[in-house]
Amino acid sequence: MELKTPLYDAHVQAGGKIVPFAGYLLPVQYQTGVIKEHMAVRTQAGLFDVSHMGEVLCEGKDALANLQMLLTNDFTNMVDGQARYSPMCNEKGGTVDDLIVYKKSDDHYFIVVNAANKDKDYQWMLDHQFGEVIFTDVSDQYAQIALQGPKAMEILKKLTSEENIPKKYYHAVFDSEAAGIPCIISKTGYTGEDGVELYLASENARKMWDALLEAGKEEGLIPCGLGARDTLRMEAAMPLYGHEMDDEVSPLETGLGFAVKMAKEDFIGKAAIEEKKPNNRKRVGLKVTGRGIIREHQDVYADGQLIGHTTSGTHCPYLGYPIAMALVDAGHAEVGMKVEADVRGRRVEAEIVALPFYKRSK
Amino acid sequence: MELREELKYAKSHEWVKEEGEECTIGLTDYAQSELGELVFVNLPEVGDEVTAGEVFGDVESVKAVSDIYSPVTGVVSEINEELLDEPGLINEQPYDAWLIKVKDVTEKEELLSIEEYEAFVESEKNK
């Protein structure tokens, strides 16, 4: 039985095409369609219901020590209100999940995890906790709304004052408000655009959603579904758990080395990651040069030799051509290399290109 | 859902226009709306044989790929090359944006009238 987010009725009323996703019923697109929704986020603004994401509190005297051991990134030099991305590894160096940690204070952290992994992650945290720490799954208490696009900040400023909006990327204002509704406002997102994510009490979600849509009318703000979220994150080359990484893939292989601090004294998976170096595999971007779309789980060949497989692939509305991401042998990962993917028995040509596929101009 | 009197419909959501021994095949309005915005079409080549009930090509939306089944057995006499560059025409005008023409038709799937196809789509929706 799938769950509904607090915005389910809003999606149905707006003509959202509802599909089951990570245990929730969510809109894959609205009547506008994936392409227009994608373009709205690149050129104006889009609104996403991401209430299915999980939230876990990490509190107590040993909160930081637990995060240091549990996660690959280093959290010791964070200031209050700062956010930091990190993989969470298993002992084999594979990835349990990737998540964002927000620091509220020295003994209070707010962690946002992937919807499909929230039970697994929470259990993993409980199984590995030590000292004075309490992990609490607060997913049901929070709704999450993402406002993304070049017009996002202009829209948000109609509903709140400057001091309620974080000034820098990957920073949050904890005791913030917008449209008179208490919330956390975070300068983060998953689209490659400027924008914010708002965390708020579930019962206020509808009021906030409607207020944002109303405020953004003139700027062309429209609600966007999971389809556009996926094509946007693909263009921005943001890895997605279950695609670019999983329990078997190390964060170094999938290009997340920036968030793996090997200089740290220890963390779960460190020894295994060290042992595996140099990596045998690497995540690369593919630009399709032949005819067709290369999707996930398709074999990739170079000079007739199998070099890996694709992890995600789609047609990209803003770029106007199909792209894919692939995990390939590290020796066959050079930008400019010609490869082929097996698309249901047909070979489709592609070229390895630098990631990200799309980068917004600042 | 738009339907046209002069056409017949397959349960795999293709439409068929029968003209003597030649059939023109396309995707129904219902099919295109279920598939969403199409961004790629893969069609056979002129001279290829197609078989009733078997896949002859595929269409891809942003999110997924879907096979297209041939409602008839015969030889491809023409393909709609315009769709290769502009697959979105299928979304815009599903009954004008035909996919292929088939000649020397020897066999046909069970084809439905408008009323039968409407009833079939309703039963699919309620599944």
Coordinates of C-alpha atoms in Angstrom, one line a residue, chain B residues 15-74:
Chain B
W15 CA -4.7 2.4 -36.0
V16 CA -5.0 0.8 -39.4
K17 CA -6.3 2.4 -42.6
E18 CA -7.1 -0.3 -45.2
E19 CA -6.8 0.7 -48.9
G20 CA -7.0 -2.4 -51.1
E21 CA -4.0 -4.5 -50.3
E22 CA -2.1 -1.7 -48.7
C23 CA -2.5 -0.7 -45.0
T24 CA -1.3 2.5 -43.3
I25 CA -0.4 2.1 -39.6
G26 CA -0.1 4.7 -36.9
L27 CA -0.5 5.1 -33.1
T28 CA -3.9 6.0 -31.6
D29 CA -4.6 9.2 -29.7
Y30 CA -5.0 7.1 -26.6
A31 CA -1.6 5.6 -27.1
Q32 CA 0.2 8.9 -27.6
S33 CA -1.4 10.4 -24.6
E34 CA -0.5 7.4 -22.4
L35 CA 3.1 7.4 -23.7
G36 CA 3.7 11.2 -23.2
E37 CA 5.9 13.4 -25.2
L38 CA 7.7 11.3 -27.8
V39 CA 11.3 12.1 -28.5
F40 CA 12.5 9.2 -30.7
V41 CA 10.9 6.8 -33.2
N42 CA 12.6 3.6 -34.5
L43 CA 11.0 2.3 -37.7
P44 CA 11.8 -0.6 -40.0
E45 CA 13.2 -0.1 -43.5
V46 CA 11.3 -0.2 -46.8
G47 CA 11.3 -3.9 -47.9
D48 CA 11.3 -5.3 -44.4
E49 CA 8.7 -7.9 -43.6
V50 CA 6.3 -7.3 -40.7
T51 CA 4.2 -9.9 -39.0
A52 CA 0.8 -9.5 -37.4
G53 CA 1.1 -9.4 -33.6
E54 CA 4.9 -8.9 -33.7
V55 CA 7.0 -5.8 -32.9
F56 CA 8.1 -3.8 -35.9
G57 CA 9.6 -0.7 -34.1
D58 CA 9.5 1.3 -31.0
V59 CA 8.8 4.8 -29.7
E60 CA 10.5 6.5 -26.8
S61 CA 9.1 9.2 -24.5
V62 CA 11.4 11.1 -22.1
K63 CA 10.7 8.4 -19.5
A64 CA 10.4 5.1 -21.3
V65 CA 10.5 3.0 -24.5
S66 CA 7.5 1.2 -25.9
D67 CA 7.3 -1.4 -28.6
I68 CA 4.9 -0.9 -31.6
Y69 CA 3.2 -4.0 -32.9
S70 CA 2.1 -4.7 -36.4
P71 CA -1.6 -5.4 -36.8
V72 CA -0.9 -7.0 -40.2
T73 CA 1.6 -9.3 -42.0
G74 CA 3.2 -7.9 -45.2

